[in-house]
PDB file of C-alpha atoms in Angstrom:
ATOM      1  CA  GLU A 251       0.000   0.000   0.000  1.00  0.00           C
ATOM      2  CA  ILE A 252       2.732   2.482   0.875  1.00  0.00           C
ATOM      3  CA  LEU A 253       4.623   1.663  -2.343  1.00  0.00           C
ATOM      4  CA  LEU A 254       1.569   2.408  -4.441  1.00  0.00           C
ATOM      5  CA  ALA A 255       0.374   5.219  -2.120  1.00  0.00           C
ATOM      6  CA  SER A 256      -3.056   3.632  -2.249  1.00  0.00           C
ATOM      7  CA  GLN A 257      -5.491   1.512  -0.270  1.00  0.00           C
ATOM      8  CA  ASN A 258      -9.023   0.207  -0.451  1.00  0.00           C
ATOM      9  CA  ILE A 259     -11.549   3.043  -0.322  1.00  0.00           C
ATOM     10  CA  ASP A 260     -14.814   2.304   1.476  1.00  0.00           C
ATOM     11  CA  GLN A 261     -17.844   4.572   1.601  1.00  0.00           C
ATOM     12  CA  ASN A 262     -16.728   6.251   4.847  1.00  0.00           C
ATOM     13  CA  THR A 263     -13.310   7.023   3.405  1.00  0.00           C
ATOM     14  CA  THR A 264     -14.966   8.522   0.336  1.00  0.00           C
ATOM     15  CA  SER A 265     -16.891  11.040   2.456  1.00  0.00           C
ATOM     16  CA  MET A 266     -13.769  11.740   4.529  1.00  0.00           C
ATOM     17  CA  LEU A 267     -11.872  12.638   1.354  1.00  0.00           C
ATOM     18  CA  ALA A 268     -14.628  15.108   0.469  1.00  0.00           C
ATOM     19  CA  TYR A 269     -14.059  16.872   3.811  1.00  0.00           C
ATOM     20  CA  THR A 270     -10.280  17.114   3.439  1.00  0.00           C
ATOM     21  CA  ALA A 271      -8.090  19.529   1.500  1.00  0.00           C
ATOM     22  CA  ILE A 272      -4.814  17.926   0.332  1.00  0.00           C
ATOM     23  CA  PRO A 273      -2.069  18.724  -2.214  1.00  0.00           C
ATOM     24  CA  VAL A 274      -3.347  17.951  -5.688  1.00  0.00           C
ATOM     25  CA  ASP A 275      -0.343  15.742  -6.519  1.00  0.00           C
ATOM     26  CA  MET A 276      -0.023  14.102  -3.074  1.00  0.00           C
ATOM     27  CA  GLN A 277       3.482  15.555  -3.096  1.00  0.00           C
ATOM     28  CA  GLU A 278       4.856  13.650  -0.097  1.00  0.00           C
ATOM     29  CA  TYR A 279       4.056  10.336  -1.755  1.00  0.00           C
ATOM     30  CA  SER A 280       5.190  11.569  -5.163  1.00  0.00           C
ATOM     31  CA  ASN A 281       8.605  12.611  -3.850  1.00  0.00           C
ATOM     32  CA  TRP A 282       8.975   9.391  -1.868  1.00  0.00           C
ATOM     33  CA  LEU A 283       8.118   7.256  -4.902  1.00  0.00           C
ATOM     34  CA  ASN A 284      10.598   9.171  -7.057  1.00  0.00           C
ATOM     35  CA  GLU A 285      13.319   8.638  -4.458  1.00  0.00           C
ATOM     36  CA  TYR A 286      12.449   4.934  -4.234  1.00  0.00           C
ATOM     37  CA  ILE A 287      12.530   4.606  -8.019  1.00  0.00           C
ATOM     38  CA  ASP A 288      15.975   6.250  -8.124  1.00  0.00           C
ATOM     39  CA  ILE A 289      17.357   3.984  -5.374  1.00  0.00           C
ATOM     40  CA  LEU A 290      16.285   0.865  -7.269  1.00  0.00           C
ATOM     41  CA  ASP A 291      17.232   2.425 -10.598  1.00  0.00           C
ATOM     42  CA  LEU A 292      13.809   1.391 -11.845  1.00  0.00           C
ATOM     43  CA  LYS A 293      13.419   4.300 -14.205  1.00  0.00           C
ATOM     44  CA  SER A 294      16.414   3.562 -16.400  1.00  0.00           C
ATOM     45  CA  ASN A 295      15.693  -0.157 -16.443  1.00  0.00           C
ATOM     46  CA  LEU A 296      12.062   0.424 -17.362  1.00  0.00           C
ATOM     47  CA  GLN A 297      13.127   2.822 -20.128  1.00  0.00           C
ATOM     48  CA  LYS A 298      15.545   0.233 -21.508  1.00  0.00           C
ATOM     49  CA  PHE A 299      12.834  -2.421 -21.437  1.00  0.00           C
ATOM     50  CA  LEU A 300      10.249  -0.239 -23.177  1.00  0.00           C
ATOM     51  CA  PHE A 301      12.362   1.855 -25.514  1.00  0.00           C
ATOM     52  CA  GLY A 302      15.705   0.096 -25.758  1.00  0.00           C
ATOM     53  CA  LYS A 303      17.597   3.055 -24.303  1.00  0.00           C
ATOM     54  CA  THR A 304      17.845   5.197 -21.143  1.00  0.00           C
ATOM     55  CA  PHE A 305      16.619   8.768 -20.925  1.00  0.00           C
ATOM     56  CA  SER A 306      17.315  11.364 -18.217  1.00  0.00           C
ATOM     57  CA  LYS A 307      16.854  10.735 -14.466  1.00  0.00           C
ATOM     58  CA  GLU A 308      15.448  14.151 -13.658  1.00  0.00           C
ATOM     59  CA  ILE A 309      13.134  14.481 -10.643  1.00  0.00           C
ATOM     60  CA  LEU A 310       9.567  14.854 -11.826  1.00  0.00           C
ATOM     61  CA  ILE A 311       8.263  16.711  -8.748  1.00  0.00           C
ATOM     62  CA  ASP A 312       9.976  19.904  -7.601  1.00  0.00           C
ATOM     63  CA  SER A 313       9.379  20.201  -3.826  1.00  0.00           C
ATOM     64  CA  SER A 314      10.115  23.939  -3.943  1.00  0.00           C
ATOM     65  CA  ILE A 315       6.966  24.604  -5.967  1.00  0.00           C
ATOM     66  CA  LYS A 316       3.837  25.347  -3.946  1.00  0.00           C
ATOM     67  CA  THR A 317       1.222  22.817  -4.959  1.00  0.00           C
ATOM     68  CA  GLU A 318      -2.424  23.435  -5.673  1.00  0.00           C
ATOM     69  CA  MET A 319      -4.856  22.084  -3.081  1.00  0.00           C
ATOM     70  CA  MET A 320      -7.781  19.817  -3.916  1.00  0.00           C
ATOM     71  CA  GLY A 321     -10.606  18.079  -2.056  1.00  0.00           C
ATOM     72  CA  SER A 322     -13.078  19.987   0.085  1.00  0.00           C
ATOM     73  CA  LYS A 323     -14.863  22.808  -1.745  1.00  0.00           C
ATOM     74  CA  LYS A 324     -16.339  24.063   1.541  1.00  0.00           C
ATOM     75  CA  LEU A 325     -13.118  24.772   3.422  1.00  0.00           C
ATOM     76  CA  VAL A 326     -13.453  28.525   4.007  1.00  0.00           C
ATOM     77  CA  LYS A 327     -10.269  30.623   4.126  1.00  0.00           C
ATOM     78  CA  ARG A 328      -9.192  31.503   7.643  1.00  0.00           C
ATOM     79  CA  GLU A 329      -9.332  35.292   7.262  1.00  0.00           C
ATOM     80  CA  ILE A 330     -12.783  35.157   5.642  1.00  0.00           C
ATOM     81  CA  LEU A 331     -14.220  33.009   8.427  1.00  0.00           C
ATOM     82  CA  ILE A 332     -12.694  35.216  11.137  1.00  0.00           C
ATOM     83  CA  GLU A 333     -14.209  38.342   9.554  1.00  0.00           C
ATOM     84  CA  PHE A 334     -17.566  36.590   9.091  1.00  0.00           C
ATOM     85  CA  LEU A 335     -17.851  35.659  12.779  1.00  0.00           C
ATOM     86  CA  GLU A 336     -16.735  39.119  13.880  1.00  0.00           C
ATOM     87  CA  ASP A 337     -19.418  40.696  11.707  1.00  0.00           C
ATOM     88  CA  ILE A 338     -22.101  38.503  13.302  1.00  0.00           C
ATOM     89  CA  ALA A 339     -20.887  39.414  16.797  1.00  0.00           C
ATOM     90  CA  ASN A 340     -20.848  43.111  15.843  1.00  0.00           C
ATOM     91  CA  LEU A 341     -24.587  42.965  15.080  1.00  0.00           C
ATOM     92  CA  LEU A 342     -25.056  43.262  18.845  1.00  0.00           C
ATOM     93  CA  LYS A 343     -23.877  46.884  18.474  1.00  0.00           C
ATOM     94  CA  GLU A 344     -26.931  47.740  16.366  1.00  0.00           C
ATOM     95  CA  ARG A 345     -29.200  50.298  18.016  1.00  0.00           C
ATOM     96  CA  ARG A 346     -32.640  49.579  19.502  1.00  0.00           C
ATOM     97  CA  LEU A 347     -32.306  45.803  19.633  1.00  0.00           C
ATOM     98  CA  ASP A 348     -35.016  44.075  21.601  1.00  0.00           C
ATOM     99  CA  GLN A 349     -34.456  40.968  23.709  1.00  0.00           C
ATOM    100  CA  TYR A 350     -35.388  38.537  20.963  1.00  0.00           C
ATOM    101  CA  ALA A 351     -33.131  40.141  18.366  1.00  0.00           C
ATOM    102  CA  ARG A 352     -30.186  39.992  20.767  1.00  0.00           C
ATOM    103  CA  PHE A 353     -30.963  36.365  21.565  1.00  0.00           C
ATOM    104  CA  ASN A 354     -31.152  35.452  17.870  1.00  0.00           C
ATOM    105  CA  ILE A 355     -27.830  37.134  17.084  1.00  0.00           C
ATOM    106  CA  TYR A 356     -26.251  35.290  19.999  1.00  0.00           C
ATOM    107  CA  SER A 357     -27.752  31.967  18.847  1.00  0.00           C
ATOM    108  CA  ILE A 358     -26.522  32.420  15.271  1.00  0.00           C
ATOM    109  CA  TYR A 359     -23.007  33.169  16.502  1.00  0.00           C
ATOM    110  CA  VAL A 360     -22.997  30.208  18.898  1.00  0.00           C
ATOM    111  CA  ARG A 361     -24.332  27.937  16.160  1.00  0.00           C
ATOM    112  CA  TYR A 362     -21.460  28.761  13.800  1.00  0.00           C
ATOM    113  CA  VAL A 363     -18.759  28.609  16.478  1.00  0.00           C
ATOM    114  CA  LEU A 364     -19.956  25.251  17.804  1.00  0.00           C
ATOM    115  CA  SER A 365     -20.235  23.929  14.253  1.00  0.00           C
ATOM    116  CA  ILE A 366     -16.497  24.613  14.038  1.00  0.00           C
ATOM    117  CA  LEU A 367     -15.630  23.178  17.463  1.00  0.00           C
ATOM    118  CA  LEU A 368     -17.982  20.171  17.413  1.00  0.00           C
ATOM    119  CA  GLY A 369     -17.935  19.359  13.703  1.00  0.00           C
ATOM    120  CA  THR A 370     -21.733  19.331  13.484  1.00  0.00           C
ATOM    121  CA  ARG A 371     -23.949  19.078  10.422  1.00  0.00           C
ATOM    122  CA  ASP A 372     -26.841  21.277   9.264  1.00  0.00           C
ATOM    123  CA  PHE A 373     -29.506  19.177  11.005  1.00  0.00           C
ATOM    124  CA  SER A 374     -31.935  20.244  13.706  1.00  0.00           C
ATOM    125  CA  ILE A 375     -30.628  17.388  15.882  1.00  0.00           C
ATOM    126  CA  SER A 376     -27.042  18.608  15.393  1.00  0.00           C
ATOM    127  CA  VAL A 377     -27.556  21.290  18.036  1.00  0.00           C
ATOM    128  CA  ASP A 378     -28.861  19.065  20.843  1.00  0.00           C
ATOM    129  CA  LEU A 379     -27.122  20.160  24.060  1.00  0.00           C
ATOM    130  CA  SER A 380     -29.030  17.861  26.404  1.00  0.00           C
ATOM    131  CA  ARG A 381     -26.489  15.044  26.706  1.00  0.00           C
ATOM    132  CA  ILE A 382     -23.318  16.481  28.211  1.00  0.00           C
ATOM    133  CA  SER A 383     -20.988  15.041  30.830  1.00  0.00           C
ATOM    134  CA  TRP A 384     -19.156  17.944  32.428  1.00  0.00           C
ATOM    135  CA  LYS A 385     -17.102  15.432  34.424  1.00  0.00           C
ATOM    136  CA  LYS A 386     -15.946  13.568  31.307  1.00  0.00           C
ATOM    137  CA  ASN A 387     -15.910  16.801  29.286  1.00  0.00           C
ATOM    138  CA  VAL A 388     -17.820  15.280  26.383  1.00  0.00           C
ATOM    139  CA  ILE A 389     -21.086  15.877  24.513  1.00  0.00           C
ATOM    140  CA  ILE A 390     -23.108  13.081  22.894  1.00  0.00           C
ATOM    141  CA  ILE A 391     -24.908  13.936  19.656  1.00  0.00           C
ATOM    142  CA  LYS A 392     -26.932  11.597  17.438  1.00  0.00           C
ATOM    143  CA  GLU A 393     -27.096  12.936  13.892  1.00  0.00           C
ATOM    144  CA  LYS A 394     -27.436   9.802  11.796  1.00  0.00           C
ATOM    145  CA  GLY A 395     -28.215   6.123  12.206  1.00  0.00           C
ATOM    146  CA  LYS A 396     -31.215   4.018  11.293  1.00  0.00           C
ATOM    147  CA  TYR A 397     -31.488   2.365  14.696  1.00  0.00           C
ATOM    148  CA  LYS A 398     -32.060   3.701  18.190  1.00  0.00           C
ATOM    149  CA  ASN A 399     -28.635   2.670  19.453  1.00  0.00           C
ATOM    150  CA  ALA A 400     -26.685   3.726  16.337  1.00  0.00           C
ATOM    151  CA  GLY A 401     -25.337   6.971  14.906  1.00  0.00           C
ATOM    152  CA  TYR A 402     -24.005   8.501  18.119  1.00  0.00           C
ATOM    153  CA  ARG A 403     -20.927  10.712  18.323  1.00  0.00           C
ATOM    154  CA  ALA A 404     -18.936  11.322  21.508  1.00  0.00           C
ATOM    155  CA  ILE A 405     -17.376  14.740  20.910  1.00  0.00           C
ATOM    156  CA  PRO A 406     -14.658  16.017  23.281  1.00  0.00           C
ATOM    157  CA  LEU A 407     -15.171  19.558  24.543  1.00  0.00           C
ATOM    158  CA  CYS A 408     -12.262  21.960  24.290  1.00  0.00           C
ATOM    159  CA  THR A 409     -11.966  24.833  26.767  1.00  0.00           C
ATOM    160  CA  LEU A 410     -13.922  27.292  24.619  1.00  0.00           C
ATOM    161  CA  SER A 411     -16.761  24.955  23.608  1.00  0.00           C
ATOM    162  CA  HIS A 412     -17.159  23.976  27.282  1.00  0.00           C
ATOM    163  CA  ASP A 413     -17.567  27.643  28.302  1.00  0.00           C
ATOM    164  CA  ILE A 414     -19.818  28.578  25.363  1.00  0.00           C
ATOM    165  CA  ILE A 415     -22.243  25.717  25.994  1.00  0.00           C
ATOM    166  CA  LYS A 416     -22.435  26.400  29.738  1.00  0.00           C
ATOM    167  CA  ASN A 417     -23.138  30.086  29.142  1.00  0.00           C
ATOM    168  CA  TYR A 418     -25.676  29.394  26.396  1.00  0.00           C
ATOM    169  CA  LEU A 419     -27.571  26.963  28.628  1.00  0.00           C
ATOM    170  CA  SER A 420     -27.613  29.593  31.381  1.00  0.00           C
ATOM    171  CA  ILE A 421     -29.223  32.055  28.934  1.00  0.00           C
ATOM    172  CA  LEU A 422     -31.880  29.464  28.057  1.00  0.00           C
ATOM    173  CA  ASN A 423     -32.620  29.035  31.761  1.00  0.00           C
ATOM    174  CA  ARG A 424     -32.745  32.788  32.339  1.00  0.00           C
ATOM    175  CA  LEU A 425     -35.245  33.259  29.506  1.00  0.00           C
ATOM    176  CA  GLY A 426     -37.337  30.283  30.610  1.00  0.00           C
ATOM    177  CA  ILE A 427     -36.713  28.364  27.363  1.00  0.00           C
ATOM    178  CA  ALA A 428     -37.319  24.645  27.872  1.00  0.00           C
ATOM    179  CA  ASP A 429     -35.270  23.519  24.854  1.00  0.00           C
ATOM    180  CA  ARG A 430     -31.759  22.274  25.511  1.00  0.00           C
ATOM    181  CA  SER A 431     -30.503  23.084  22.046  1.00  0.00           C
ATOM    182  CA  ILE A 432     -29.484  26.115  19.995  1.00  0.00           C
ATOM    183  CA  VAL A 433     -32.750  27.749  18.986  1.00  0.00           C
ATOM    184  CA  LEU A 434     -34.043  30.896  17.284  1.00  0.00           C
ATOM    185  CA  TYR A 435     -37.113  32.959  18.160  1.00  0.00           C
ATOM    186  CA  HIS A 436     -39.452  33.739  15.258  1.00  0.00           C
ATOM    187  CA  LYS A 437     -43.056  34.938  15.431  1.00  0.00           C
ATOM    188  CA  GLY A 438     -43.799  33.528  18.849  1.00  0.00           C
ATOM    189  CA  VAL A 439     -42.141  30.109  18.443  1.00  0.00           C
ATOM    190  CA  TYR A 440     -38.653  28.689  18.885  1.00  0.00           C
ATOM    191  CA  LEU A 441     -37.070  27.128  15.803  1.00  0.00           C
ATOM    192  CA  SER A 442     -34.054  24.863  15.448  1.00  0.00           C
ATOM    193  CA  SER A 443     -30.994  26.702  14.149  1.00  0.00           C
ATOM    194  CA  THR A 444     -30.684  25.181  10.686  1.00  0.00           C
ATOM    195  CA  LEU A 445     -29.461  27.312   7.787  1.00  0.00           C
ATOM    196  CA  VAL A 446     -33.017  27.738   6.494  1.00  0.00           C
ATOM    197  CA  ASN A 447     -34.212  29.103   9.851  1.00  0.00           C
ATOM    198  CA  ILE A 448     -31.140  31.298  10.334  1.00  0.00           C
ATOM    199  CA  LYS A 449     -31.874  32.983   6.997  1.00  0.00           C
ATOM    200  CA  LYS A 450     -35.541  33.344   7.915  1.00  0.00           C
ATOM    201  CA  VAL A 451     -34.713  35.030  11.234  1.00  0.00           C
ATOM    202  CA  PHE A 452     -32.023  37.241   9.670  1.00  0.00           C
ATOM    203  CA  LYS A 453     -34.482  38.557   7.083  1.00  0.00           C
ATOM    204  CA  ALA A 454     -36.802  39.579   9.914  1.00  0.00           C
ATOM    205  CA  PHE A 455     -34.174  41.792  11.593  1.00  0.00           C
ATOM    206  CA  ASP A 456     -34.874  45.548  11.344  1.00  0.00           C
ATOM    207  CA  PHE A 457     -31.294  46.030  10.171  1.00  0.00           C
ATOM    208  CA  TYR A 458     -31.518  43.402   7.390  1.00  0.00           C
ATOM    209  CA  ASN A 459     -31.147  45.894   4.519  1.00  0.00           C
ATOM    210  CA  ARG A 460     -28.034  47.457   6.052  1.00  0.00           C
ATOM    211  CA  ASN A 461     -26.427  44.027   6.446  1.00  0.00           C
ATOM    212  CA  HIS A 462     -27.516  42.334   3.250  1.00  0.00           C
ATOM    213  CA  GLU A 463     -23.912  41.461   2.363  1.00  0.00           C
ATOM    214  CA  LEU A 464     -23.582  39.551   5.639  1.00  0.00           C
ATOM    215  CA  TYR A 465     -26.819  37.719   4.836  1.00  0.00           C
ATOM    216  CA  GLU A 466     -25.338  36.635   1.514  1.00  0.00           C
ATOM    217  CA  ARG A 467     -22.266  35.281   3.290  1.00  0.00           C
ATOM    218  CA  ILE A 468     -24.508  33.290   5.636  1.00  0.00           C
ATOM    219  CA  ASP A 469     -25.932  31.684   2.528  1.00  0.00           C
ATOM    220  CA  LEU A 470     -22.420  30.871   1.273  1.00  0.00           C
ATOM    221  CA  ILE A 471     -20.677  29.612   4.423  1.00  0.00           C
ATOM    222  CA  PRO A 472     -21.995  26.120   5.253  1.00  0.00           C
ATOM    223  CA  LEU A 473     -23.072  25.128   8.746  1.00  0.00           C
ATOM    224  CA  ASN A 474     -20.851  22.061   8.513  1.00  0.00           C
ATOM    225  CA  VAL A 475     -17.728  24.133   7.823  1.00  0.00           C
ATOM    226  CA  GLY A 476     -16.166  22.793  11.030  1.00  0.00           C
ATOM    227  CA  ARG A 477     -16.152  19.253   9.655  1.00  0.00           C
ATOM    228  CA  HIS A 478     -13.958  20.428   6.785  1.00  0.00           C
ATOM    229  CA  ILE A 479     -11.626  22.412   9.060  1.00  0.00           C
ATOM    230  CA  ILE A 480     -11.247  19.642  11.643  1.00  0.00           C
ATOM    231  CA  THR A 481     -10.747  16.863   9.100  1.00  0.00           C
ATOM    232  CA  THR A 482      -8.078  18.821   7.238  1.00  0.00           C
ATOM    233  CA  MET A 483      -6.180  19.740  10.432  1.00  0.00           C
ATOM    234  CA  ALA A 484      -6.502  16.286  11.980  1.00  0.00           C
ATOM    235  CA  THR A 485      -5.292  14.660   8.756  1.00  0.00           C
ATOM    236  CA  ALA A 486      -2.268  16.975   8.674  1.00  0.00           C
ATOM    237  CA  ALA A 487      -1.589  16.090  12.345  1.00  0.00           C
ATOM    238  CA  GLY A 488      -1.547  12.371  11.513  1.00  0.00           C
ATOM    239  CA  ILE A 489      -4.650  11.387  13.477  1.00  0.00           C
ATOM    240  CA  ASN A 490      -5.462   7.738  12.751  1.00  0.00           C
ATOM    241  CA  ARG A 491      -8.551   6.651  10.849  1.00  0.00           C
ATOM    242  CA  ASP A 492     -10.368   5.112  13.831  1.00  0.00           C
ATOM    243  CA  ASP A 493     -10.146   8.388  15.754  1.00  0.00           C
ATOM    244  CA  MET A 494     -11.246  10.349  12.697  1.00  0.00           C
ATOM    245  CA  ASN A 495     -14.210   8.042  12.128  1.00  0.00           C
ATOM    246  CA  ALA A 496     -15.207   8.351  15.790  1.00  0.00           C
ATOM    247  CA  PHE A 497     -15.209  12.129  15.675  1.00  0.00           C
ATOM    248  CA  MET A 498     -16.939  12.405  12.324  1.00  0.00           C
ATOM    249  CA  GLY A 499     -19.483   9.662  13.024  1.00  0.00           C
ATOM    250  CA  HIS A 500     -18.370   7.535  10.068  1.00  0.00           C
ATOM    251  CA  ALA A 501     -18.141   4.094  11.697  1.00  0.00           C
ATOM    252  CA  ILE A 502     -19.148   1.115   9.567  1.00  0.00           C
ATOM    253  CA  ASN A 503     -21.245  -1.850  10.716  1.00  0.00           C
ATOM    254  CA  GLY A 504     -19.086  -4.022  12.965  1.00  0.00           C
ATOM    255  CA  GLY A 505     -16.588  -1.210  13.441  1.00  0.00           C
ATOM    256  CA  GLU A 506     -18.508   1.004  15.860  1.00  0.00           C
ATOM    257  CA  LEU A 507     -16.197   3.058  18.047  1.00  0.00           C
ATOM    258  CA  LEU A 508     -18.424   3.481  21.104  1.00  0.00           C
ATOM    259  CA  GLY A 509     -19.879   0.961  23.522  1.00  0.00           C
ATOM    260  CA  ILE A 510     -18.722  -1.760  25.896  1.00  0.00           C
ATOM    261  CA  TYR A 511     -17.479  -4.056  23.129  1.00  0.00           C
ATOM    262  CA  SER A 512     -15.425  -1.410  21.366  1.00  0.00           C
ATOM    263  CA  PHE A 513     -11.621  -1.611  21.351  1.00  0.00           C
ATOM    264  CA  HIS A 514     -11.389   2.114  20.706  1.00  0.00           C
ATOM    265  CA  ASN A 515      -9.455   4.019  23.388  1.00  0.00           C
ATOM    266  CA  ILE A 516     -11.828   6.875  24.185  1.00  0.00           C
ATOM    267  CA  LYS A 517      -9.437   8.607  26.613  1.00  0.00           C
ATOM    268  CA  GLU A 518      -6.644   8.841  24.038  1.00  0.00           C
ATOM    269  CA  TYR A 519      -9.119   9.874  21.352  1.00  0.00           C
ATOM    270  CA  SER A 520     -10.536  12.655  23.539  1.00  0.00           C
ATOM    271  CA  ALA A 521      -7.085  13.940  24.509  1.00  0.00           C
ATOM    272  CA  LYS A 522      -5.962  14.149  20.854  1.00  0.00           C
ATOM    273  CA  PHE A 523      -9.016  16.056  19.706  1.00  0.00           C
ATOM    274  CA  GLU A 524      -9.069  18.418  22.691  1.00  0.00           C
ATOM    275  CA  VAL A 525      -5.607  19.566  21.597  1.00  0.00           C
ATOM    276  CA  ILE A 526      -6.681  19.991  17.958  1.00  0.00           C
ATOM    277  CA  LEU A 527      -9.913  21.800  18.879  1.00  0.00           C
ATOM    278  CA  ASN A 528      -8.098  24.159  21.243  1.00  0.00           C
ATOM    279  CA  GLU A 529      -5.680  24.974  18.405  1.00  0.00           C
ATOM    280  CA  ILE A 530      -8.564  25.612  16.015  1.00  0.00           C
ATOM    281  CA  SER A 531     -10.198  28.001  18.505  1.00  0.00           C
ATOM    282  CA  GLU A 532      -6.958  30.016  18.594  1.00  0.00           C
ATOM    283  CA  ILE A 533      -6.202  29.866  14.861  1.00  0.00           C
ATOM    284  CA  TYR A 534      -9.703  31.087  13.948  1.00  0.00           C
ATOM    285  CA  GLN A 535      -9.808  33.571  16.856  1.00  0.00           C
ATOM    286  CA  LEU A 536     -13.040  32.092  18.200  1.00  0.00           C
ATOM    287  CA  LYS A 537     -14.487  33.584  21.378  1.00  0.00           C
ATOM    288  CA  ASP A 538     -17.462  33.545  23.686  1.00  0.00           C
ATOM    289  CA  ILE A 539     -19.603  36.698  23.285  1.00  0.00           C
ATOM    290  CA  TYR A 540     -21.774  35.853  26.321  1.00  0.00           C
ATOM    291  CA  THR A 541     -20.871  39.056  28.202  1.00  0.00           C
ATOM    292  CA  ASN A 542     -21.814  41.226  25.223  1.00  0.00           C
ATOM    293  CA  VAL A 543     -25.321  39.815  24.821  1.00  0.00           C
ATOM    294  CA  LYS A 544     -26.802  41.577  27.892  1.00  0.00           C
ATOM    295  CA  LEU A 545     -30.064  39.664  28.112  1.00  0.00           C
TER     296      LEU A 545
END
C-alpha cells in the first residue's frame, strides 16, 4: 500500500476525502516514490525495457513549488471566516435591539462557532445540548443512524466549547426556554438553528437591509464548515482513521467506536481532539460573546 500510495476506499473514506483539503499531486508520496525509483534504478531499467535506451533521471516533482490544493470545496479561508464571525458578533452593536433580536444574534453566533468546534452538520438534531458530561468533558450527539442505538458521536469539549455551551444553557434558563438546544425565536415560536431558519430570522431583523452582504455570506458559508476544518487539520496532524471516524461519526457496521465491546481508546481519542480543537479556537480567533449579549 505504501509503495503504491493507495489503499481500499470504502464509503466512509470517500466522504472523509470530500471533507479534506490535500495537495493535488499528493506531493509527499510523489517525492517518496521518485526517491524509491531512483534507489532501485527502476526508471532507467524500465526505459531500456520499453524503448531500448535510457533517458534522463530528472526528478519529476519539484518540492520547492507550492502545490495546488484539492478536495473539500467548503473549506473557508481563515481570514474570511474570522471576519464573518466578527461581523455577526458586531450585530449586537446595532441600536434599539429588543431581547429577541439579541438572543437570535447570539444563537446564530454560537451555532457557527460550535459547528467549528464540534464538527456538526446542518440538522436540527445537530444542536442538541441535552447530553453532556461535564465530568468527562464530552457531549453526545446523534445525527445519523437508522437504529435507536446507532449513529451517536462522543465529541470532546475543548476549553472554549465547554464555556460557550455552559453560558448558552444559562441564557436558556434565564429566559425560561425549555429547549436544551441552539434555537431561534421567530413569530412567537422557537425554531431549530438550521441554515433555512437562520436565513428566515435574519431577514426579519430591522437592520436586514443594512447588512444584506452579511446575509449573503450566511448563505455561502456552510453550517458544517467545522467538519472540513477539523478533518483537514486532523489529517495533517496524523490522526489515525479510527479516531477520525469516531469524531466524524463515520463508523461502519461491525466497526462502531463506542460501547462496551469497542476496542477504541476513548481517553486517548478525547485527549488528541481536545488539543486539535483548542488549536482551532486560537487559529480562527473564536471567542465567547456571552458578556456582550446583555439579556
